[in-house]
mmCIF file with all atom_site columns, C-alpha atoms in Angstrom:
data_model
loop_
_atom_site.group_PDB
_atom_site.id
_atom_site.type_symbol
_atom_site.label_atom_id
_atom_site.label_alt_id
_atom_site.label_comp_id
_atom_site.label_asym_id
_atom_site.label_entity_id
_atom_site.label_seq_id
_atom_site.pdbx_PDB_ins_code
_atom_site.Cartn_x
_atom_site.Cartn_y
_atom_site.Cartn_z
_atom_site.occupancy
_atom_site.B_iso_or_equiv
_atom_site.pdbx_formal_charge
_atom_site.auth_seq_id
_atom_site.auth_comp_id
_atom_site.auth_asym_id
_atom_site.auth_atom_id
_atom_site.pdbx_PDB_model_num
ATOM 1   C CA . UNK A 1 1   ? -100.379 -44.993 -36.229 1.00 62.00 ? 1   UNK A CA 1
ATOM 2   C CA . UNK A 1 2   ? -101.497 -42.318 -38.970 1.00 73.00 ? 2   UNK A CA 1
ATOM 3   C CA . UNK A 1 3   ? -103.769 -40.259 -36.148 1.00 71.00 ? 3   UNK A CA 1
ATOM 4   C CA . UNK A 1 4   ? -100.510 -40.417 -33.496 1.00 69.00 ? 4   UNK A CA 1
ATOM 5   C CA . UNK A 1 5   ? -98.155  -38.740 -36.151 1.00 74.00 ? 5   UNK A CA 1
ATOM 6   C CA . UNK A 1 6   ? -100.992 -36.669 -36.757 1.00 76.00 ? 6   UNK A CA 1
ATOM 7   C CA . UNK A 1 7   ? -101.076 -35.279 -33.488 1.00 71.00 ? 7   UNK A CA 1
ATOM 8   C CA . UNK A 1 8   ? -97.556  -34.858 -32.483 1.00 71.00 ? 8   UNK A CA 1
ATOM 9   C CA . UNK A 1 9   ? -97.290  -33.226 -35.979 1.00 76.00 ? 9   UNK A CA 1
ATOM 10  C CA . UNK A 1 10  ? -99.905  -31.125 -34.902 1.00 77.00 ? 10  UNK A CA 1
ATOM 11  C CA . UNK A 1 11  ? -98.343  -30.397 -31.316 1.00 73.00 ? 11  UNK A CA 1
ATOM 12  C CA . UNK A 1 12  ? -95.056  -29.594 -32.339 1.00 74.00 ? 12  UNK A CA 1
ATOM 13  C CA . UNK A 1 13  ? -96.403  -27.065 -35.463 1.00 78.00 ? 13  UNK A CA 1
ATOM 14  C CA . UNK A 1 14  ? -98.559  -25.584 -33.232 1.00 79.00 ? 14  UNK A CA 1
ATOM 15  C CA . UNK A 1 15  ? -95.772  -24.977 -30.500 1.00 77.00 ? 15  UNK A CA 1
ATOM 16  C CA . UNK A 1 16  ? -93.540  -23.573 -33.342 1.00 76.00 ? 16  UNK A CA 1
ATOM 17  C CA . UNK A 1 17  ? -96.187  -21.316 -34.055 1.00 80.00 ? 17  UNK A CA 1
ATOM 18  C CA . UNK A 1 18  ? -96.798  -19.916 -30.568 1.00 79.00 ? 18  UNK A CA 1
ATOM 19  C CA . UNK A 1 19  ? -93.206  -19.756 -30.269 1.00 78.00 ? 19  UNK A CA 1
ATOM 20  C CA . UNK A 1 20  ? -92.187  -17.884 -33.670 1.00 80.00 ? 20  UNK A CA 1
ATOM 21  C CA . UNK A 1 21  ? -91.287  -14.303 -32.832 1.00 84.00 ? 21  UNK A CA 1
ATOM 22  C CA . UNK A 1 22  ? -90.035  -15.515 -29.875 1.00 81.00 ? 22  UNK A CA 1
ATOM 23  C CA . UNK A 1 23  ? -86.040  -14.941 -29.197 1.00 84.00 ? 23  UNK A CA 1
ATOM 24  C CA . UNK A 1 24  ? -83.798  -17.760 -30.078 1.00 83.00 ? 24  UNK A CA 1
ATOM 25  C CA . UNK A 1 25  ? -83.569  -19.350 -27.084 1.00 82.00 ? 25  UNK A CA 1
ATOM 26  C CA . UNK A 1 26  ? -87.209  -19.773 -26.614 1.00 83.00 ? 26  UNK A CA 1
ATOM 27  C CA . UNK A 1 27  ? -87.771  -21.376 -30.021 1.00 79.00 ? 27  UNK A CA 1
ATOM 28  C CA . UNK A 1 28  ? -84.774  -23.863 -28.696 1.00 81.00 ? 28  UNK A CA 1
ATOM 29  C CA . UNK A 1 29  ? -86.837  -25.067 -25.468 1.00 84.00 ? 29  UNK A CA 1
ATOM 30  C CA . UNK A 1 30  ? -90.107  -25.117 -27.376 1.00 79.00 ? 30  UNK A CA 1
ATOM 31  C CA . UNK A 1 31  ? -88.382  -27.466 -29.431 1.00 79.00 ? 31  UNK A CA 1
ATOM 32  C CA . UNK A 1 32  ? -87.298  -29.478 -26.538 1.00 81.00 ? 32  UNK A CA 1
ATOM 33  C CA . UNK A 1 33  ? -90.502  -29.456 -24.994 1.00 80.00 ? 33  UNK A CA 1
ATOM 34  C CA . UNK A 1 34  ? -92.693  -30.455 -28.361 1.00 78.00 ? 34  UNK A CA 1
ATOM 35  C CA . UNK A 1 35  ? -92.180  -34.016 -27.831 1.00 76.00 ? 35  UNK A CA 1
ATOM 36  C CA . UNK A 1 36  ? -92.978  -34.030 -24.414 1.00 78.00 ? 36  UNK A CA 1
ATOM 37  C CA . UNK A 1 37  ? -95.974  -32.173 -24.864 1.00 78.00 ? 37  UNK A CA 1
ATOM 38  C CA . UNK A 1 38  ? -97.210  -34.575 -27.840 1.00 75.00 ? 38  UNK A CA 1
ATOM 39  C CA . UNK A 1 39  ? -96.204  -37.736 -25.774 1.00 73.00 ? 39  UNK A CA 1
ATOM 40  C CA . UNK A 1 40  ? -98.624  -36.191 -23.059 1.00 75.00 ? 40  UNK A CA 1
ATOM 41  C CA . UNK A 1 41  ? -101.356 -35.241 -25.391 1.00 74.00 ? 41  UNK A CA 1
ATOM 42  C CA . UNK A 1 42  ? -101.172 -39.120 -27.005 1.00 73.00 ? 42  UNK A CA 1
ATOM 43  C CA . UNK A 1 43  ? -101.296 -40.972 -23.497 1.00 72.00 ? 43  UNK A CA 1
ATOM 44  C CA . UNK A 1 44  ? -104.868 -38.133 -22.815 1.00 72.00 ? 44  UNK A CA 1
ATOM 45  C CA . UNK A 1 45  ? -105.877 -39.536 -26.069 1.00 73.00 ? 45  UNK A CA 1
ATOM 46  C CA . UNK A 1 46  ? -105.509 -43.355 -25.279 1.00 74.00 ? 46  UNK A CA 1
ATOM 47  C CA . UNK A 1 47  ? -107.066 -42.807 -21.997 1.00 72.00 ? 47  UNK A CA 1
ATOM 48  C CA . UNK A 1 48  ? -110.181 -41.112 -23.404 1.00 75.00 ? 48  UNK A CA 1
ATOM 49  C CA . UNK A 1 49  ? -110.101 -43.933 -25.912 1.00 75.00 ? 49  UNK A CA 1
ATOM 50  C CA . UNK A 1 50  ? -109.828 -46.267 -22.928 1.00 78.00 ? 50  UNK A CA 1
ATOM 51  C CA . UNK A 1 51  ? -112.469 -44.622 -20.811 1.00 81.00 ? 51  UNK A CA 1
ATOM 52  C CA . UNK A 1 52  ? -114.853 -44.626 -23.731 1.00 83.00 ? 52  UNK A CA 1
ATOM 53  C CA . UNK A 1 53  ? -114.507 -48.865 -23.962 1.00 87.00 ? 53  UNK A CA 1
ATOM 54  C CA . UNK A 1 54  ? -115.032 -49.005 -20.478 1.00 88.00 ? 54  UNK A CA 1
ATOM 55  C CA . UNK A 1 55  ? -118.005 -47.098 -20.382 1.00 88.00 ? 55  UNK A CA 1
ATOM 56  C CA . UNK A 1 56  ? -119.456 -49.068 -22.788 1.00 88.00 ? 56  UNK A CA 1
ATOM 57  C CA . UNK A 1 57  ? -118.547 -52.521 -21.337 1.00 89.00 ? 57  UNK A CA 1
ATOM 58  C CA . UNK A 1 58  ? -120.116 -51.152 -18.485 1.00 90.00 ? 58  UNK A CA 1
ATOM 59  C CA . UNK A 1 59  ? -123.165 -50.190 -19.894 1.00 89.00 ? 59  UNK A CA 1
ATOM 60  C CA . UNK A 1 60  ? -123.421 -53.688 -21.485 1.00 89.00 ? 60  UNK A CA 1
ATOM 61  C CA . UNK A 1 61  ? -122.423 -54.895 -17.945 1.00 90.00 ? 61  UNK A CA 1
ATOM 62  C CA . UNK A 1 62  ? -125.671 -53.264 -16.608 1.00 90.00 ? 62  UNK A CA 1
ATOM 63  C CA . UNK A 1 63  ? -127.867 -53.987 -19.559 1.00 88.00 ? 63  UNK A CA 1
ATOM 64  C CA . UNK A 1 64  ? -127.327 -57.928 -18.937 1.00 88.00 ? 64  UNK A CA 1
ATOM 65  C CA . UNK A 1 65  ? -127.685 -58.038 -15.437 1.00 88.00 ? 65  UNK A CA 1
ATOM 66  C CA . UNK A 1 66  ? -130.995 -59.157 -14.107 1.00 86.00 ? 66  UNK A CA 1
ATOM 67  C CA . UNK A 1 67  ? -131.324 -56.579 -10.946 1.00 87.00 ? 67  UNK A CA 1
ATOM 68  C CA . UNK A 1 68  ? -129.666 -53.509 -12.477 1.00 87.00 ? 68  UNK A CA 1
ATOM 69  C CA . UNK A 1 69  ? -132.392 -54.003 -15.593 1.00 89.00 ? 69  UNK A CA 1
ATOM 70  C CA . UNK A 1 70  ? -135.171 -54.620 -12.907 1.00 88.00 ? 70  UNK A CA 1
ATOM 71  C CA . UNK A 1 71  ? -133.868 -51.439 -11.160 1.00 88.00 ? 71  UNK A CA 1
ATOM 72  C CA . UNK A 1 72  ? -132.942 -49.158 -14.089 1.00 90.00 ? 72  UNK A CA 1
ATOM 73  C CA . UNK A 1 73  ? -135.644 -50.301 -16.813 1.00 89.00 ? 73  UNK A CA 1
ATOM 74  C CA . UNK A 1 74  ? -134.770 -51.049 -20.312 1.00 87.00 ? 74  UNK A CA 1
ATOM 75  C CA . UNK A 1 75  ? -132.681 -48.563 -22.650 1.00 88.00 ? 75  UNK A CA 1
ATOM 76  C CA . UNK A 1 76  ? -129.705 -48.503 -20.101 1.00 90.00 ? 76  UNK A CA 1
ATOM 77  C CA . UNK A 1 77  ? -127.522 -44.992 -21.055 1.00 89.00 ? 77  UNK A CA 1
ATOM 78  C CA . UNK A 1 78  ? -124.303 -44.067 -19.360 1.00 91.00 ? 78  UNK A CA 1
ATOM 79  C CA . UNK A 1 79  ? -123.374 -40.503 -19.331 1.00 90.00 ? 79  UNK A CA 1
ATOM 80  C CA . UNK A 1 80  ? -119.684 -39.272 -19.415 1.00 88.00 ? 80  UNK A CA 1
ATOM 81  C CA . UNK A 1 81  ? -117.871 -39.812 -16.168 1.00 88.00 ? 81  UNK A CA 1
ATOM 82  C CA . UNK A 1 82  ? -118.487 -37.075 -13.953 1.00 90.00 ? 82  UNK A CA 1
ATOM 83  C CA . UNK A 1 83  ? -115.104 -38.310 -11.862 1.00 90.00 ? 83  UNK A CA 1
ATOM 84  C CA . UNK A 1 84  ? -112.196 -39.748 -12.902 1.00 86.00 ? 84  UNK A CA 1
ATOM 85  C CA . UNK A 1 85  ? -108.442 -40.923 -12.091 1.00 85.00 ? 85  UNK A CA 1
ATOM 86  C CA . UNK A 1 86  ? -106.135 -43.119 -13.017 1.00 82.00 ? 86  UNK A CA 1
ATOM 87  C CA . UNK A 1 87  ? -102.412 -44.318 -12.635 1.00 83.00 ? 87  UNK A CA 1
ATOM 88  C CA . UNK A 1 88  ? -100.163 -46.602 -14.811 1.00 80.00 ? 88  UNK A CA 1
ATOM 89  C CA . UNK A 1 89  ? -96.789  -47.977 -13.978 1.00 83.00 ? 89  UNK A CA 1
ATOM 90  C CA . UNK A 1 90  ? -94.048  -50.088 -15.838 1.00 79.00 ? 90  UNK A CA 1
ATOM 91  C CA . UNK A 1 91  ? -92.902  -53.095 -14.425 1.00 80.00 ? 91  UNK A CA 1
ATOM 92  C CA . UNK A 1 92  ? -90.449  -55.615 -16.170 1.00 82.00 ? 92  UNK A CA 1
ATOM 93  C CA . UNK A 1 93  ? -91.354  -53.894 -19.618 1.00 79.00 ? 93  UNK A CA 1
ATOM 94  C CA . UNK A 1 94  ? -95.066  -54.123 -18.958 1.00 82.00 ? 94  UNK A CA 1
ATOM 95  C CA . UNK A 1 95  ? -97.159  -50.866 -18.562 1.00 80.00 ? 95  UNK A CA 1
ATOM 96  C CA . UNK A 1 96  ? -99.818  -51.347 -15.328 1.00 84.00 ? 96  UNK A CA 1
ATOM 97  C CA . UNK A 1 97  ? -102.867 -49.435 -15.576 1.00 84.00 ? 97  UNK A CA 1
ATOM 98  C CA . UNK A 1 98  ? -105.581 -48.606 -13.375 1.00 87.00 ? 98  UNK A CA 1
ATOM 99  C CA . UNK A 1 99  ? -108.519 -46.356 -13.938 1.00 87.00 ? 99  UNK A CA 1
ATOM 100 C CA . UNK A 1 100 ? -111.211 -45.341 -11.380 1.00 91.00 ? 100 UNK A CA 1
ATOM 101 C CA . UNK A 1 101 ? -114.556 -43.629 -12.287 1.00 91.00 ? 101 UNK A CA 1
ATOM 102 C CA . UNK A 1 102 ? -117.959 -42.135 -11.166 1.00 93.00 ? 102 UNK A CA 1
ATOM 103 C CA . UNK A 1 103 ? -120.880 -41.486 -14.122 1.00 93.00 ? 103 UNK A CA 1
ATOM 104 C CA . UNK A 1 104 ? -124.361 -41.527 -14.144 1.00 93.00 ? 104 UNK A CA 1
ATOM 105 C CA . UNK A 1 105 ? -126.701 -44.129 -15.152 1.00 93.00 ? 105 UNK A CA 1
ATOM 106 C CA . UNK A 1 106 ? -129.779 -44.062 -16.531 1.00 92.00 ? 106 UNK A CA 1
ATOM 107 C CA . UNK A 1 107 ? -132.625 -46.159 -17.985 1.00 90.00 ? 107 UNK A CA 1
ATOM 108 C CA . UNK A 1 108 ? -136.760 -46.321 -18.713 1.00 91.00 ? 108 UNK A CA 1
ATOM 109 C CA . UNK A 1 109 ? -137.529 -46.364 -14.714 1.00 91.00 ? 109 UNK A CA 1
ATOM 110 C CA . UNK A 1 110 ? -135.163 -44.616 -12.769 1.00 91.00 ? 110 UNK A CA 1
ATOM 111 C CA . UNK A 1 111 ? -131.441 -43.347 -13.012 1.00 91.00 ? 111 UNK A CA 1
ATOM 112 C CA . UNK A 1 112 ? -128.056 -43.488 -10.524 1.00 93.00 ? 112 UNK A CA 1
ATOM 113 C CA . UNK A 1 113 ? -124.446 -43.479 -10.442 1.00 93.00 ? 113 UNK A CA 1
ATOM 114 C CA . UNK A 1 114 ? -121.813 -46.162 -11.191 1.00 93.00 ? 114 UNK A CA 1
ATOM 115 C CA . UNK A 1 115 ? -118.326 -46.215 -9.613  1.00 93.00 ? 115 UNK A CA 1
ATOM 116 C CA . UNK A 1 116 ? -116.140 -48.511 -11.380 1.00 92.00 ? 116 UNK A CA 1
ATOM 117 C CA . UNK A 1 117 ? -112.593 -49.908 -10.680 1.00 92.00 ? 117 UNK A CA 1
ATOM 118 C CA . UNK A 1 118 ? -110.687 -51.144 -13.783 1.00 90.00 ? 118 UNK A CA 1
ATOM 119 C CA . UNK A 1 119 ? -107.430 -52.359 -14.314 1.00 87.00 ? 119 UNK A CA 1
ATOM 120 C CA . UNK A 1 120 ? -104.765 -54.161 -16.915 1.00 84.00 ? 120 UNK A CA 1
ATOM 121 C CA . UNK A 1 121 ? -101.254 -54.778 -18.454 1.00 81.00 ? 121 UNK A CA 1
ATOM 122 C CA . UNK A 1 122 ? -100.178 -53.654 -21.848 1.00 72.00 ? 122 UNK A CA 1
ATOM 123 C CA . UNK A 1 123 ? -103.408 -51.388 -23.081 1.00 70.00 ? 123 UNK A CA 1
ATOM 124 C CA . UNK A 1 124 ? -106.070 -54.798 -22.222 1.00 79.00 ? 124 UNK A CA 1
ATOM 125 C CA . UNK A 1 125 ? -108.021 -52.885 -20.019 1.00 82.00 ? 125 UNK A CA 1
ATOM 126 C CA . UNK A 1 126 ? -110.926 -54.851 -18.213 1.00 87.00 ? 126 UNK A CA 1
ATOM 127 C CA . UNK A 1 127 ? -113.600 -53.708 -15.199 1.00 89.00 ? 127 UNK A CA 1
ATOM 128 C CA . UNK A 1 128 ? -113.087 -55.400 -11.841 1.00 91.00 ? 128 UNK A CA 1
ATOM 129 C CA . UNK A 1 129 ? -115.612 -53.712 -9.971  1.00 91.00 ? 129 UNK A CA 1
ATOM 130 C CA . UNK A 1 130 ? -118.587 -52.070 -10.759 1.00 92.00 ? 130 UNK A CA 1
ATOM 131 C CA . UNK A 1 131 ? -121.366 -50.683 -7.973  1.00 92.00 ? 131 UNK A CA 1
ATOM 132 C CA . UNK A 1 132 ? -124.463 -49.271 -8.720  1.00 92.00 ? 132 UNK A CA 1
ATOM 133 C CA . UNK A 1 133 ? -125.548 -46.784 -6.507  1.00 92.00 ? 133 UNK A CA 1
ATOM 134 C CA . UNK A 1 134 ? -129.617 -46.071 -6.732  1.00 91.00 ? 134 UNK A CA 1
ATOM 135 C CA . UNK A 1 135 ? -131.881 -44.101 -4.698  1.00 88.00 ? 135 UNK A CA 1
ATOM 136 C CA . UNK A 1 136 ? -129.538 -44.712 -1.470  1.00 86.00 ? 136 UNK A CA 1
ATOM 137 C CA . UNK A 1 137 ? -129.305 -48.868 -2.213  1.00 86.00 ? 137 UNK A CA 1
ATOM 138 C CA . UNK A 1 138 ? -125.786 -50.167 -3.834  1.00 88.00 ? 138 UNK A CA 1
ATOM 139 C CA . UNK A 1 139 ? -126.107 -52.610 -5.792  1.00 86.00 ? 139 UNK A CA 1
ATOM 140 C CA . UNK A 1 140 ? -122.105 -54.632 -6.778  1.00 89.00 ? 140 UNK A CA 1
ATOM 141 C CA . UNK A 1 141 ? -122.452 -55.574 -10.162 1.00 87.00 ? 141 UNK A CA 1
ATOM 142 C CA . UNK A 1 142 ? -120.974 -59.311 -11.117 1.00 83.00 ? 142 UNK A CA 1
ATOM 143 C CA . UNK A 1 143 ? -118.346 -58.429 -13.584 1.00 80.00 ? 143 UNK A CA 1
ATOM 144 C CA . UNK A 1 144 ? -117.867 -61.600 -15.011 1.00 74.00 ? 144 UNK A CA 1
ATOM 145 C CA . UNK A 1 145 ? -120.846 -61.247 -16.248 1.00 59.00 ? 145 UNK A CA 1
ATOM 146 C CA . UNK A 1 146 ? -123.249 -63.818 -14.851 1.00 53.00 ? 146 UNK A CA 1
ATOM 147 C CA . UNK A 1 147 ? -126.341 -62.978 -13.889 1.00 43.00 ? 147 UNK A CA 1
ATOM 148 C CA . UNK A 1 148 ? -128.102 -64.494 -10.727 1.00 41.00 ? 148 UNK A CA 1
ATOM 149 C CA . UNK A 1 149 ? -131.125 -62.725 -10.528 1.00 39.00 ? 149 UNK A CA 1
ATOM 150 C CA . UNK A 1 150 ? -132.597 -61.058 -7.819  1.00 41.00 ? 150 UNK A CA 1
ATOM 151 C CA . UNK A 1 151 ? -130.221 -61.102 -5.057  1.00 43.00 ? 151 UNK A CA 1
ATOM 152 C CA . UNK A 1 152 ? -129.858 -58.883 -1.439  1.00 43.00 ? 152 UNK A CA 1
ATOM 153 C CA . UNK A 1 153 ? -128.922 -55.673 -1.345  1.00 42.00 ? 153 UNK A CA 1
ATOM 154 C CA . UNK A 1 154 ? -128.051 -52.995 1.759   1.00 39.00 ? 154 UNK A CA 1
ATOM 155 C CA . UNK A 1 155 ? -128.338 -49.408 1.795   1.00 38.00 ? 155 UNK A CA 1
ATOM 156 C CA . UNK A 1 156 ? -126.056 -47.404 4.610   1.00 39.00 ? 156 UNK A CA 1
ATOM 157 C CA . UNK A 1 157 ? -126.552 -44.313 5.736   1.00 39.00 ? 157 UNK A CA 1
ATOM 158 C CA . UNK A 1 158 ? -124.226 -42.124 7.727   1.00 39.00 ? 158 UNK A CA 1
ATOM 159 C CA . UNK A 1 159 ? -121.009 -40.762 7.144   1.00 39.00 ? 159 UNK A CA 1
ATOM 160 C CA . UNK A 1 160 ? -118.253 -42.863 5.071   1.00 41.00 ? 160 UNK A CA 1
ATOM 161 C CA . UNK A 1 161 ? -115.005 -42.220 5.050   1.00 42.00 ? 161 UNK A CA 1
ATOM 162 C CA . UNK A 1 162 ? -112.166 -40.899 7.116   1.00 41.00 ? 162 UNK A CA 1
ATOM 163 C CA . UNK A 1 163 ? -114.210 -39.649 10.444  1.00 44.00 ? 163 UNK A CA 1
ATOM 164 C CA . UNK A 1 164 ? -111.982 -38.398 12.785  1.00 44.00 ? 164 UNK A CA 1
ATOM 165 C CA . UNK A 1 165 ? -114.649 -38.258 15.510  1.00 47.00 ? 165 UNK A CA 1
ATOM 166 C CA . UNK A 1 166 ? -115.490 -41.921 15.217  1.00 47.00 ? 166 UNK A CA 1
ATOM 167 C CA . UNK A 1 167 ? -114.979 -44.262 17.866  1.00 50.00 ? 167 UNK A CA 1
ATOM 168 C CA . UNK A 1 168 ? -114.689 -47.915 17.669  1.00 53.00 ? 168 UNK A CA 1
ATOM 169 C CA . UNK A 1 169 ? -118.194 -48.512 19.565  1.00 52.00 ? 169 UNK A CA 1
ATOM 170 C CA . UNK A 1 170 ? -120.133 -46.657 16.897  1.00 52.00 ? 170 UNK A CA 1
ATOM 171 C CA . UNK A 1 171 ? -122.691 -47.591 15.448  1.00 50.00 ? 171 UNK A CA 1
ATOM 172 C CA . UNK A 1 172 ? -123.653 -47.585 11.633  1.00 51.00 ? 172 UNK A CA 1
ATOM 173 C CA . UNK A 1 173 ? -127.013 -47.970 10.563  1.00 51.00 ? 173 UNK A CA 1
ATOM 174 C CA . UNK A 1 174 ? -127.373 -50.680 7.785   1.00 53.00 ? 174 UNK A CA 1
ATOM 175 C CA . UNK A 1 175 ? -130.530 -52.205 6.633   1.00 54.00 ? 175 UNK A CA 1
ATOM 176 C CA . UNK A 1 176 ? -130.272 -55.229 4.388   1.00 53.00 ? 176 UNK A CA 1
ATOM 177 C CA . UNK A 1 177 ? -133.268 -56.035 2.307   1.00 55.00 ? 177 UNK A CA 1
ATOM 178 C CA . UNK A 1 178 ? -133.794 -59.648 0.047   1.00 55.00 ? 178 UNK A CA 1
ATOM 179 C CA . UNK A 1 179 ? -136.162 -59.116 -3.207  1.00 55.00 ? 179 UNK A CA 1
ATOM 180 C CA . UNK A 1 180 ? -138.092 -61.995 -4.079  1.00 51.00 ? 180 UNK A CA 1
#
């Protein structure tokens, strides 16, 4: 609560100081626009607060799981999101967020890239999907956090996405491979 006052203290003081020789009516929209402008820097600051949690579940996520350790090697890092959006809504009193990102994994053997999904009411913000990407093979990470072992993965190559010269008889070449 102390850091939020903080900030929107700061904000509006630093507005008013931009804004000082300015004429009259200037000062009088800065004024207007100061809480507005610390409202928006508090919700960047939850959200890197968020993000920073999630990376780190998600890095314990990986850590625990049998084929992303047999993949990655031990001392699992994650590196700041290289990609990120996200979207919140109210509903009935009760904020909806979702948060999307890409970052880059890395451990002892090898390294790759993580998207991950997340989603929750009310600033409890947990991961619902998380896929590891390595060397061309995508691996979907349980996020319940269970750990199977050794399971099958696939690897496509080809374009994804929204083709517009794809027809419905094309082919996509998928090879699916089962560790023992």
């Amino acid at each position: 609560a102390d850091q939020k006052k903080k900030r929107s203290d700061d904000v509006k003081s630093g507005i008013s100081a931009l804004l000082k020789d300015a004429p009259l009516p200037i000062q009088m929209i800065g004024k207007l626009v100061a809480p507005l402008m610390s409202g928006l820097v508090e919700q960047m600051a939850e959200q890197a607060k968020s993000m920073n949690e999630l990376a780190d579940e998600a890095r314990i996520m990986l850590s625990f799981n049998s084929r992303a350790k047999s993949i990655l090697g031990d001392n699992i890092f994650v590196d700041a999101p290289f990609s990120q959006g996200s979207s919140s809504m109210m509903v009935d009193g009760r904020q909806t967020t979702q948060i999307q990102a890409s970052f880059g994994v890395s451990g002892s053997i090898q390294s790759g890239i993580c998207n991950m999904v997340a989603s929750g009411q009310d600033g409890e913000t947990k991961i619902d999907k998380l896929v590891l990407n390595v060397g061309g093979q995508v691996f979907e990470i349980d996020p319940s956090g269970k750990t199977t072992g050794p399971g099958p993965s696939f690897s496509v190559t080809g374009s994804v996405g929204n083709n517009s010269g794809s027809g419905k008889n094309d082919i996509i070449d998928a090879e699916f491979v089962d560790k023992k």
